[in-house]
Short mmCIF file of C-alpha atoms and ligand atoms in Angstrom, two decimals:
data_model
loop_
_atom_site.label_atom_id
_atom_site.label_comp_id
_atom_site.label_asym_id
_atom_site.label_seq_id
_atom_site.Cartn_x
_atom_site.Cartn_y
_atom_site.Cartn_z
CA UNK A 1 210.06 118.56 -64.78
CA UNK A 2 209.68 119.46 -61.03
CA UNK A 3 210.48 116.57 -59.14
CA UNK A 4 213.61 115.51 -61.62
CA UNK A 5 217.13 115.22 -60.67
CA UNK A 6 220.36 117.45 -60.88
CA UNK A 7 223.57 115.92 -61.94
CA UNK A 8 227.09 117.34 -62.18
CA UNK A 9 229.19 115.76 -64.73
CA UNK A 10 233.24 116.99 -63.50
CA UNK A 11 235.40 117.21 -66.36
CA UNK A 12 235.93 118.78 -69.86
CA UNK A 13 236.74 115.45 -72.17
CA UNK A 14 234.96 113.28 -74.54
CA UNK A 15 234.13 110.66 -71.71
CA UNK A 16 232.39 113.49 -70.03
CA UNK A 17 230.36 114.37 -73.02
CA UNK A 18 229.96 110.84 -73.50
CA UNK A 19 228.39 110.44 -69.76
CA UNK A 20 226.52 113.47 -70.21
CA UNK A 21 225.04 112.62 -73.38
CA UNK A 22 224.25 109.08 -71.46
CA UNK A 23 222.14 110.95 -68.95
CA UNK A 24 220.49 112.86 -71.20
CA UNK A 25 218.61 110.09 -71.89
CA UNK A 26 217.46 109.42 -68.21
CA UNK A 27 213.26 110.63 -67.57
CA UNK A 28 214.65 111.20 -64.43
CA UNK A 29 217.24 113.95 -65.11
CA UNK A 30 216.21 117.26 -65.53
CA UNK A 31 219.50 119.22 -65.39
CA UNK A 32 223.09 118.34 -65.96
CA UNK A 33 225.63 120.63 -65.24
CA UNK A 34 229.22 120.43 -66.19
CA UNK A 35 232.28 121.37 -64.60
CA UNK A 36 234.00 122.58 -66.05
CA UNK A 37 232.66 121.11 -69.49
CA UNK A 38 233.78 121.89 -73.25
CA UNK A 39 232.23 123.76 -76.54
CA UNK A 40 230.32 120.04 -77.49
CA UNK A 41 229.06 119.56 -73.82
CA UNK A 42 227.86 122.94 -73.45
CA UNK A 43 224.87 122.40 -76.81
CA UNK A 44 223.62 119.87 -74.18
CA UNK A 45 224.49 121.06 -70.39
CA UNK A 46 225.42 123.64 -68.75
CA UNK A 47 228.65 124.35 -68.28
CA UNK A 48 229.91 125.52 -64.80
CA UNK A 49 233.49 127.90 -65.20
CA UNK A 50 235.11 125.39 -62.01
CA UNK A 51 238.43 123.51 -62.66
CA UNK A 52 238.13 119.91 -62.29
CA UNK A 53 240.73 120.34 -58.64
CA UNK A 54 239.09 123.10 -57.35
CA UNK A 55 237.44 121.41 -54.17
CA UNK A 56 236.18 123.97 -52.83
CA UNK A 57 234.37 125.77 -55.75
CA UNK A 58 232.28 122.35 -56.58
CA UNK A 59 231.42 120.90 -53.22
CA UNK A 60 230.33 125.04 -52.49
CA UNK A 61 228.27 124.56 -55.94
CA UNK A 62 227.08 121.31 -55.25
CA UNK A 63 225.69 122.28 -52.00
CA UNK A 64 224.27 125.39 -53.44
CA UNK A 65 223.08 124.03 -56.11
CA UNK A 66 221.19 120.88 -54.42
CA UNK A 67 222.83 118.55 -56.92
CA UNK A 68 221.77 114.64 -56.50
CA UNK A 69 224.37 113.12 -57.66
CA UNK A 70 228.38 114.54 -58.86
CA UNK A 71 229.98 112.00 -61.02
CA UNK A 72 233.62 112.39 -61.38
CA UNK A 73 235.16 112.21 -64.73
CA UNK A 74 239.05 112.78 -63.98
CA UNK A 75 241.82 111.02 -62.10
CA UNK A 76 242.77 114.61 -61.49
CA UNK A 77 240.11 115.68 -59.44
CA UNK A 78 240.26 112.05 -57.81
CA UNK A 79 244.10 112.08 -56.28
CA UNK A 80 242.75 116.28 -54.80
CA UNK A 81 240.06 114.46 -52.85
CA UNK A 82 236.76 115.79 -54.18
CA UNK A 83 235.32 112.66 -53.84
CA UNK A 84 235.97 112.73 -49.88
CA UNK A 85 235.53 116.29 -49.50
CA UNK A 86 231.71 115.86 -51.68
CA UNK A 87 231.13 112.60 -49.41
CA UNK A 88 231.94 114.62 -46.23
CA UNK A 89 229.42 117.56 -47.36
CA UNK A 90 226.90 114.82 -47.60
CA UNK A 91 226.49 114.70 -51.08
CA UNK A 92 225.88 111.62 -52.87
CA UNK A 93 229.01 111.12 -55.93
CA UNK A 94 230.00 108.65 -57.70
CA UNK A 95 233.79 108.23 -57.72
CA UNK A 96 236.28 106.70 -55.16
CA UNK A 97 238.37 108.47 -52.23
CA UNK A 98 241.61 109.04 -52.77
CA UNK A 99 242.63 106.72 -51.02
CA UNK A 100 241.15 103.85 -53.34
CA UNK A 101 242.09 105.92 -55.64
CA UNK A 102 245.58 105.19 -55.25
CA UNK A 103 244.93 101.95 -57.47
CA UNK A 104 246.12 104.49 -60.09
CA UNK A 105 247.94 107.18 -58.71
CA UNK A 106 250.23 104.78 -57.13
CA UNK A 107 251.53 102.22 -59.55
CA UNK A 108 253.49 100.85 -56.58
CA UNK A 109 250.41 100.73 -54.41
CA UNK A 110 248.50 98.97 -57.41
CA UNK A 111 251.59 96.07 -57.42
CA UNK A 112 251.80 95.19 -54.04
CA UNK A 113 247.87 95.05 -53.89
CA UNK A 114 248.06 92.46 -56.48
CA UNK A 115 250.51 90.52 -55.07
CA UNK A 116 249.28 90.42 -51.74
CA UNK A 117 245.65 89.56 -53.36
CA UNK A 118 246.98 87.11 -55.89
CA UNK A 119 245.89 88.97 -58.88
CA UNK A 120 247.86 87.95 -61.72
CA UNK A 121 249.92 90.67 -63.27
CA UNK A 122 253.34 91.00 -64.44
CA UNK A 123 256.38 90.47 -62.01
CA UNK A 124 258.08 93.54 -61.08
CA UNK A 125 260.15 95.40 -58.53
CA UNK A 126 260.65 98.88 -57.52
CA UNK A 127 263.98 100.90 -57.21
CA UNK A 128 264.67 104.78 -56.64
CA UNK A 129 268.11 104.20 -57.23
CA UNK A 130 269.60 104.63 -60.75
CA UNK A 131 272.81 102.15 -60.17
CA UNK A 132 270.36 99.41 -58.17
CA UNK A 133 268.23 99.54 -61.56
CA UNK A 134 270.24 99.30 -63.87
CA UNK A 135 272.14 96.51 -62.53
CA UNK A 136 268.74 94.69 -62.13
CA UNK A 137 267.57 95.64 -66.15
CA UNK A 138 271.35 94.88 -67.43
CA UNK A 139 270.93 90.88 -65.57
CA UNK A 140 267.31 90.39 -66.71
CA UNK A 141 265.51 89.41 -70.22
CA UNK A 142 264.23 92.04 -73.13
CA UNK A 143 261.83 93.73 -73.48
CA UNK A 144 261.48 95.09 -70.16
CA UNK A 145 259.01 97.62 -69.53
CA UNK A 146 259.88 100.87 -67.14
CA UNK A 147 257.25 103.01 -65.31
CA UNK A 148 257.25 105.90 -63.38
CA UNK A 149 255.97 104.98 -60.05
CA UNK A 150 253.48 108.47 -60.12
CA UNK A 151 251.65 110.60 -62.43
CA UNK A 152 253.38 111.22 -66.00
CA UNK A 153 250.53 112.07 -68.24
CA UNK A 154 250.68 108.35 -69.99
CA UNK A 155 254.18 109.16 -70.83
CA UNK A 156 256.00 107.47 -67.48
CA UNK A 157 255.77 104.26 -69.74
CA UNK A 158 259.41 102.65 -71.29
CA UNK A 159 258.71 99.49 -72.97
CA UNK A 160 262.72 98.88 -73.30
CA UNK A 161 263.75 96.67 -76.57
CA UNK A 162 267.49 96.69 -75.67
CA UNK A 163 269.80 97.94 -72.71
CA UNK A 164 270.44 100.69 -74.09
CA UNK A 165 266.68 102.04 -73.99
CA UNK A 166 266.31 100.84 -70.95
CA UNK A 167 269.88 102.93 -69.76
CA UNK A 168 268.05 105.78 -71.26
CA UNK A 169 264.96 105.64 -69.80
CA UNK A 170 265.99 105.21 -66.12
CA UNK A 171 268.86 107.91 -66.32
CA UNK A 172 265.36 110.14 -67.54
CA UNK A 173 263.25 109.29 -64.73
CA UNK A 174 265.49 108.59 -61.62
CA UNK A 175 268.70 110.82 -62.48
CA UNK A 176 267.11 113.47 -64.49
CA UNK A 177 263.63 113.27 -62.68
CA UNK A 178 261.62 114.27 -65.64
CA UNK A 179 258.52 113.43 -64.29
CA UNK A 180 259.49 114.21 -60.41
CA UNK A 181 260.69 112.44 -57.49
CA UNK A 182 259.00 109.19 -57.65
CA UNK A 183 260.52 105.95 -57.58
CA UNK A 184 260.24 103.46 -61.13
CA UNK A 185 258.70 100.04 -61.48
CA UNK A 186 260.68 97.60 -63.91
CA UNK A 187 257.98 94.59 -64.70
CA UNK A 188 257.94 91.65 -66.96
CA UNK A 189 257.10 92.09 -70.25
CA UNK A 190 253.21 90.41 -71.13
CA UNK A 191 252.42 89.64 -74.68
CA UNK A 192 248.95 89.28 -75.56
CA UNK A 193 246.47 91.69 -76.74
CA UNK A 194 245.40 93.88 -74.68
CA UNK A 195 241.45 95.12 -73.72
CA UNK A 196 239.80 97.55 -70.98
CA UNK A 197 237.49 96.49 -68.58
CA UNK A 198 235.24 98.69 -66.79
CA UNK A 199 233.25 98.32 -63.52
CA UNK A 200 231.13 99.99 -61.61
CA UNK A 201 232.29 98.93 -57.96
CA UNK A 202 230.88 99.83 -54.96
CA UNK A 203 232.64 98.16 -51.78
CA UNK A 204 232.80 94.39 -52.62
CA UNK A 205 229.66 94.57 -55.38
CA UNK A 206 231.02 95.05 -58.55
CA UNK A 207 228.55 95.91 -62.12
CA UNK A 208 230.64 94.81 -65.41
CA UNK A 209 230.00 97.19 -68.36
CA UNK A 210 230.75 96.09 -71.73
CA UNK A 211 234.57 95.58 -73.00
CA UNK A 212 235.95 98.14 -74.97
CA UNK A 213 239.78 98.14 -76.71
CA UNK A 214 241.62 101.22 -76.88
CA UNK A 215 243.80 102.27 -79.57
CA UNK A 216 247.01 103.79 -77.92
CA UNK A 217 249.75 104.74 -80.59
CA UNK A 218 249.38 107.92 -82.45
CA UNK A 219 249.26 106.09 -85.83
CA UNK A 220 248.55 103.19 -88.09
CA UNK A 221 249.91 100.06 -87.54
CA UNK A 222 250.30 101.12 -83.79
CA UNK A 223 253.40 103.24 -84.84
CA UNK A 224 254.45 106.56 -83.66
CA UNK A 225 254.42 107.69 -79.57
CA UNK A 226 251.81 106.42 -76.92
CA UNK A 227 249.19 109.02 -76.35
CA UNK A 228 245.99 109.33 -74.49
CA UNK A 229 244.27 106.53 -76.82
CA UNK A 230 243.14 107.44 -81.01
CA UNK A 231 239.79 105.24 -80.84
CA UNK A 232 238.47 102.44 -79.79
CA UNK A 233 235.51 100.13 -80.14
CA UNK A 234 233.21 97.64 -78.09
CA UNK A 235 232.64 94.83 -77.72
CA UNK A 236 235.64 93.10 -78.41
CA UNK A 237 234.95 89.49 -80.21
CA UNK A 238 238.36 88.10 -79.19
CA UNK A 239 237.94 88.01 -75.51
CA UNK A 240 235.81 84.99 -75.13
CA UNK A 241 232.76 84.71 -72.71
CA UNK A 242 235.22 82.68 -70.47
CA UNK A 243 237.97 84.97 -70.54
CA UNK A 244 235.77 87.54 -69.64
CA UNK A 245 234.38 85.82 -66.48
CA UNK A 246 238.32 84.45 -65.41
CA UNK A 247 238.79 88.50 -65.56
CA UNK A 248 235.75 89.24 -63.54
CA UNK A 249 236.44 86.41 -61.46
CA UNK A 250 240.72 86.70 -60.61
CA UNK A 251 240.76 89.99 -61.22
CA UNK A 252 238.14 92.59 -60.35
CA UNK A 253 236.28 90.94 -57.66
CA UNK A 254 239.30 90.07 -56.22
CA UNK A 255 240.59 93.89 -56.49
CA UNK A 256 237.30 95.34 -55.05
CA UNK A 257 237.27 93.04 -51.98
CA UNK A 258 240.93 93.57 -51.75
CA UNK A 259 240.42 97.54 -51.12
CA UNK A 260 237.81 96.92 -48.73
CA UNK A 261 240.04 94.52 -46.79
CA UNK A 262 242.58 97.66 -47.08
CA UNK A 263 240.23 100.16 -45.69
CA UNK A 264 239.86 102.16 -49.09
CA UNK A 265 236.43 100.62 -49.83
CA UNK A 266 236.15 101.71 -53.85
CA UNK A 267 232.72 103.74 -55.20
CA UNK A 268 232.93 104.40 -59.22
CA UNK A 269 234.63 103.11 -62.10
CA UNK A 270 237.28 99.94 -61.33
CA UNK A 271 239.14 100.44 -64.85
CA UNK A 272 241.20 97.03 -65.65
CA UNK A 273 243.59 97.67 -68.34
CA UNK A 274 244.04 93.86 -69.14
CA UNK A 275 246.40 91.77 -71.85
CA UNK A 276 245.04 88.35 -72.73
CA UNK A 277 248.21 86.32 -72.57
CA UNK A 278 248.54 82.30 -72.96
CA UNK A 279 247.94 81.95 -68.78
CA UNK A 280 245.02 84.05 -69.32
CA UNK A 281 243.81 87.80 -68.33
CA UNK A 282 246.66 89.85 -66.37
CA UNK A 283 246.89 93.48 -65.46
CA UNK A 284 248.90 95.97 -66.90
CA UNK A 285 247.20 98.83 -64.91
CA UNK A 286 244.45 100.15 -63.33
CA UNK A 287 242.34 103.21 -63.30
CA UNK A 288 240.02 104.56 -60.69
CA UNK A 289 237.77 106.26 -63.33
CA UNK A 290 236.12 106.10 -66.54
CA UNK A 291 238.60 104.79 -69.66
CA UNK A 292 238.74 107.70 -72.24
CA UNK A 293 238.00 106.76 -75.35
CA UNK A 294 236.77 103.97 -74.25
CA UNK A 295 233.67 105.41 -72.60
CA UNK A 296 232.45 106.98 -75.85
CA UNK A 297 231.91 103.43 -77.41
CA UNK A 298 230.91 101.69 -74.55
CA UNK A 299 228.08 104.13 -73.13
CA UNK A 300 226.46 104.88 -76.26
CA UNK A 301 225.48 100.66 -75.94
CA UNK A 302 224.40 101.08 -72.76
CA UNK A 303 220.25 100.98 -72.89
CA UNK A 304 219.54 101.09 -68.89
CA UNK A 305 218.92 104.29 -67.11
CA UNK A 306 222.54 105.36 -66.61
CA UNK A 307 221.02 107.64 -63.61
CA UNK A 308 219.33 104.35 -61.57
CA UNK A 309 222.50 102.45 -62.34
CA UNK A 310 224.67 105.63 -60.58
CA UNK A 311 222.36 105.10 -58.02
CA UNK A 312 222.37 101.43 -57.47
CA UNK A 313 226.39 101.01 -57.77
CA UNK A 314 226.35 103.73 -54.84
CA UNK A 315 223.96 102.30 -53.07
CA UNK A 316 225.39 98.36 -53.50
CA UNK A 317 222.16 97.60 -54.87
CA UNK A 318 221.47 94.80 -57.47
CA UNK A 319 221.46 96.52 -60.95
CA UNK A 320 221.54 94.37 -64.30
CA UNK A 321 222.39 96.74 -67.13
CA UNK A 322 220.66 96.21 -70.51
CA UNK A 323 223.15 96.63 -74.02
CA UNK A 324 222.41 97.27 -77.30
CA UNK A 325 223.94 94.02 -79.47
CA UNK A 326 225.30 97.01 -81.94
CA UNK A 327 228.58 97.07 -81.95
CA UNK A 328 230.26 100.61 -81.68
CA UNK A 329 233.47 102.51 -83.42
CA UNK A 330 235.10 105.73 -82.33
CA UNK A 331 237.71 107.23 -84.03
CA UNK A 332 239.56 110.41 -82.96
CA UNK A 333 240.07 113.17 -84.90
CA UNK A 334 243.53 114.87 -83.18
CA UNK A 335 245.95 118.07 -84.06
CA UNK A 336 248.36 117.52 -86.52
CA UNK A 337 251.34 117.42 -84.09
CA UNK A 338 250.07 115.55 -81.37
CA UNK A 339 250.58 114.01 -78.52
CA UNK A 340 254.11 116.75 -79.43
CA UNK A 341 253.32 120.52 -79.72
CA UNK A 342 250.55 121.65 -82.68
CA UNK A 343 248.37 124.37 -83.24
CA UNK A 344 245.02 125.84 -82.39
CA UNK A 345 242.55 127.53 -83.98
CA UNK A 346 241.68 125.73 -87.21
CA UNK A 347 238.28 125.99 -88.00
CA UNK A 348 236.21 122.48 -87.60
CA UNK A 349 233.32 122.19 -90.46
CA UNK A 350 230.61 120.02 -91.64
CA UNK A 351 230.08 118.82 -88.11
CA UNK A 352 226.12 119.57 -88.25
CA UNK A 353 226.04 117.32 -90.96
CA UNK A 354 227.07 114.29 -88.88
CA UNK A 355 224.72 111.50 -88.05
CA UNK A 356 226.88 109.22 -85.76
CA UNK A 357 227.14 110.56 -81.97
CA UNK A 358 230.13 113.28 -82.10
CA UNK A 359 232.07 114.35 -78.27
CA UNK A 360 233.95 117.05 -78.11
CA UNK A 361 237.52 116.56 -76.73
CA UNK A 362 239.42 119.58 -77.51
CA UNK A 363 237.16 122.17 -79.57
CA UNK A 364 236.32 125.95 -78.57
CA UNK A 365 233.08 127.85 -80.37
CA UNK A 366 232.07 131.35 -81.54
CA UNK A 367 229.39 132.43 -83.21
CA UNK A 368 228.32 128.96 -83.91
CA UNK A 369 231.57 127.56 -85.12
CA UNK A 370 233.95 125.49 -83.84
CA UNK A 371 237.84 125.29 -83.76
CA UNK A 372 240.46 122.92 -82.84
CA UNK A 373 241.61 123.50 -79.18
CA UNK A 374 243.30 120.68 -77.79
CA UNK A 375 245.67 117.45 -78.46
CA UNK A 376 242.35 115.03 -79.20
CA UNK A 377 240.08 117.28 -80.80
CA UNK A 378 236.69 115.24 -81.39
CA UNK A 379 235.66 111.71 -80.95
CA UNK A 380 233.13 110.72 -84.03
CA UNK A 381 231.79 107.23 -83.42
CA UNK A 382 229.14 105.21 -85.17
CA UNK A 383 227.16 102.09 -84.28
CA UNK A 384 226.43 98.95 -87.06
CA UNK A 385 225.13 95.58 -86.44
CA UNK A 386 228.42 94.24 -86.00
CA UNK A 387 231.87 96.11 -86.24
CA UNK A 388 232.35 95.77 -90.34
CA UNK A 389 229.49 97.72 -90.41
CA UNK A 390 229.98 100.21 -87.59
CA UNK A 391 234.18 100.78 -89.62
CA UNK A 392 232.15 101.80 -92.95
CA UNK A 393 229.72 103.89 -91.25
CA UNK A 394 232.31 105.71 -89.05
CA UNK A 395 234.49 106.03 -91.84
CA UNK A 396 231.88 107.59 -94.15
CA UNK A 397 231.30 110.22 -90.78
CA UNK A 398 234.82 111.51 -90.87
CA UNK A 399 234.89 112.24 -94.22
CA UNK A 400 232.06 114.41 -93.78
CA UNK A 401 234.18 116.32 -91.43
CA UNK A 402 236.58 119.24 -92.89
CA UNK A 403 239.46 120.44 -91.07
CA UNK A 404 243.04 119.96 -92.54
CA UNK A 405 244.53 120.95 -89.34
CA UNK A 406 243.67 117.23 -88.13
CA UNK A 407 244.38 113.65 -88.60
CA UNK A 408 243.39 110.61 -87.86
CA UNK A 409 243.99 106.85 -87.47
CA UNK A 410 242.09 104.62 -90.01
CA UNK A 411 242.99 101.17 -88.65
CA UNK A 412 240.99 101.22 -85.56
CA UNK A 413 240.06 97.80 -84.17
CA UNK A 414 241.65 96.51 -87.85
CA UNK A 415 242.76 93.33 -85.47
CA UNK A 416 239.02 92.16 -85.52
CA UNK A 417 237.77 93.35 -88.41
P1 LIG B 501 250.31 101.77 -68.68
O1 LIG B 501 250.45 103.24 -68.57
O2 LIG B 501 250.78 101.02 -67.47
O3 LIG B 501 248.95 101.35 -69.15
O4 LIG B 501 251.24 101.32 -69.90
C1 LIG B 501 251.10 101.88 -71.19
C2 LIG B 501 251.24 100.81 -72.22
O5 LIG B 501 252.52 100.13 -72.11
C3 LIG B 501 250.22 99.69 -72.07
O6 LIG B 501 249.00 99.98 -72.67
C4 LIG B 501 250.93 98.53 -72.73
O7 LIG B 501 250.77 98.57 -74.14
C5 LIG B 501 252.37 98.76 -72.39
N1 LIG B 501 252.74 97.96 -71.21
C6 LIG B 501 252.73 98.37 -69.93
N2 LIG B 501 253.11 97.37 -69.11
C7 LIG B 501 253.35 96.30 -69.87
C8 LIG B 501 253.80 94.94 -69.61
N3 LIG B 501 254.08 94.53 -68.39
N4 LIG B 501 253.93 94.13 -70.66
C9 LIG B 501 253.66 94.55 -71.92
N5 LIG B 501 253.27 95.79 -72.23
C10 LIG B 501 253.12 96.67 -71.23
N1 LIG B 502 242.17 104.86 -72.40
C1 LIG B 502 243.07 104.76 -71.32
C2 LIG B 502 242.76 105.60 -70.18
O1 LIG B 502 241.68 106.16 -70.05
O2 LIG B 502 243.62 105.72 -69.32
#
């Protein structure tokens, strides 16, 4: 094709496969490139040997590359401002400045911009001193939940049952600085259950995908340690129609206009990570980026030209995406070990034999086979008419797949099933 388009898809995860699998589709792409991509992405792009912070190296490839469009997968190439540094170069991308992009690299930042906005969210306050918090945790109700105020990997998280816990995870974070020198949040704990919802924002116009509810625990029953999310599904049946508008309405409207009002105008994904509780939608965080796992079930539904709707969310133009009614499970397949220490290596088979959409989170090849080489190893999904149907399909996938170095969870979106 001579007159198509060159992406560049940043990142090495399953969302990025999942995006670049998405633009696959487009008539009007004609080459994706990834940066610096995995063993799945690279059967269907071509991978580009750039870390996902190394400004420098993709804004110089961008430019010499005449890409159209860079969309950013991570949060880590985010809070390094590539997104400035491509904007500044002239180059059209889809992801915010750092600046906005402190709506998740500052959960401090996030809090007051909700308060001073009016979003609902859980109370909170902030303390970098170990004998101010504790005092405040020891007078106040349980559970209390305790967060890092900075980057921790989805580990800077503390839901405390008793005193004690709480005790232990303060002395961690502000006496023994685990995660660094940041300050923690203590907040109110929400019960409800809890959902992601993804926008495409650009300034104050903001493009609702479809929700999608990630699976965070390592294993069944949500037991075991948080990690970077097992599997998850879309759409979710017990978020209403209304609930989903109060969310668009009190929540991410209000956020987007509220960052333009702050002079970090937002361009990309506006993640809410929402909890339906009895008063309604409330935020437990945000992300300035695409939700992973989330965007492996939630793209695959998505039947517009994910290129045009890049292109209209940067441009603020109107854009009405199209969905498949199919509903969509994703299940990951993850190191025996993980989210602790496990091992590489393993050989991965029966993947060719797969007929559901398969990313590649952690895998390496050679000679045409692949091995395990991450945390989250591969992300097999499968679509049904509703999500019954989509659980026995996806379930009948992973069996196909044979690799005792991994596991799995096998009660993903069980709450609506
Ligand atoms: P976060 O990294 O802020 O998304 O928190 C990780 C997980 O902790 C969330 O997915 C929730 O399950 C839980 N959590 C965080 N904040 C709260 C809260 N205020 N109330 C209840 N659960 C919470
Ligand atoms: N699935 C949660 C996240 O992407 O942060």
């Amino acid at each position: 094709m001579e007159n198509g388009k060159k992406v560049l898809v940043v990142g090495s995860g399953g969302r990025e496969h999942a995006i670049v699998k998405s633009l696959l589709k487009s008539p009007k792409v004609s080459k994706i490139y990834c940066a610096p991509g995995n063993a799945g992405i690279k059967q269907e792009a071509e991978c580009v040997n750039l870390k996902v912070e190394d400004v420098e190296g993709i804004v110089n490839f961008a430019q010499r590359n005449d890409i159209d469009l860079t969309v950013i997968g991570p949060e880590a190439s985010l809070v390094v401002g590539l997104a400035d540094a491509l904007r500044s170069a002239g180059l059209k991308v889809f992801g915010p400045n750092k600046n906005a992009a402190r709506i998740e690299s500052s959960k401090e930042f996030a809090k007051k911009l909700m308060q001073k906005y009016h979003i609902p969210t859980a109370k909170y306050e902030a303390f970098d001193n170990y004998e101010d918090a504790l005092h405040y945790v020891s007078t106040g109700n349980f559970p209390t939940v305790i967060k890092y105020d900075g980057l921790a990997a989805g580990k800077g998280v503390v839901v405390a049952q008793s005193l004690e816990e709480a005790e232990k995870a303060l002395k961690d974070m502000l006496q023994d600085k685990k995660f660094g020198d940041d300050r923690v949040i203590i907040e109110e704990f929400l019960q409800g259950l809890e959902f992601s919802f993804m926008c495409f924002v650009s300034g104050e116009k903001v493009y609702p995908l479809e929700l999608a509810q990630d699976h965070k625990r390592a294993f069944d029953g949500d037991k075991g340690p948080n990690t970077g999310g097992m599997g998850a599904y879309s759409p979710v049946p017990f978020v209403s129609p209304d609930a989903r508008q109060k969310a668009l309405d009190e929540i991410m409207l209000p956020a987007a206009k509220a960052l333009v009002e702050e002079g970090s105008p937002f361009c990309g994904v506006l993640y809410g990570g929402l909890i339906l509780t009895d008063e309604g939608p409330k935020v437990i965080e945000f992300n300035a980026r695409f939700g992973d796992p989330e965007t492996e079930v939630v793209l695959p539904r998505l039947e517009s030209d994910i290129f045009d709707f890049f292109n209209a969310a940067i441009e603020g133009k109107d854009f009405i995406p199209e969905w498949s009614r199919d509903a969509v499970i994703g299940v990951v397949l993850a190191s025996k070990g993980y989210p602790g220490s496990y091992e590489k290596g393993a050989e991965i088979k029966g993947l060719e034999k797969v007929n559901g959409e398969v990313f590649h989170m952690g895998t390496t090849e050679k000679e045409g086979k692949f091995h395990v080489a991450g945390g989250r190893v591969l992300m097999v999904t499968a679509h049904g008419e509703d999500l019954p149907e989509a659980n026995l399909n996806v379930r009948k996938e992973i069996a196909i797949i044979e690799c005792p170095a991994l596991f799995h969870r096998t009660d993903i979106g069980k709450a609506v099933l």
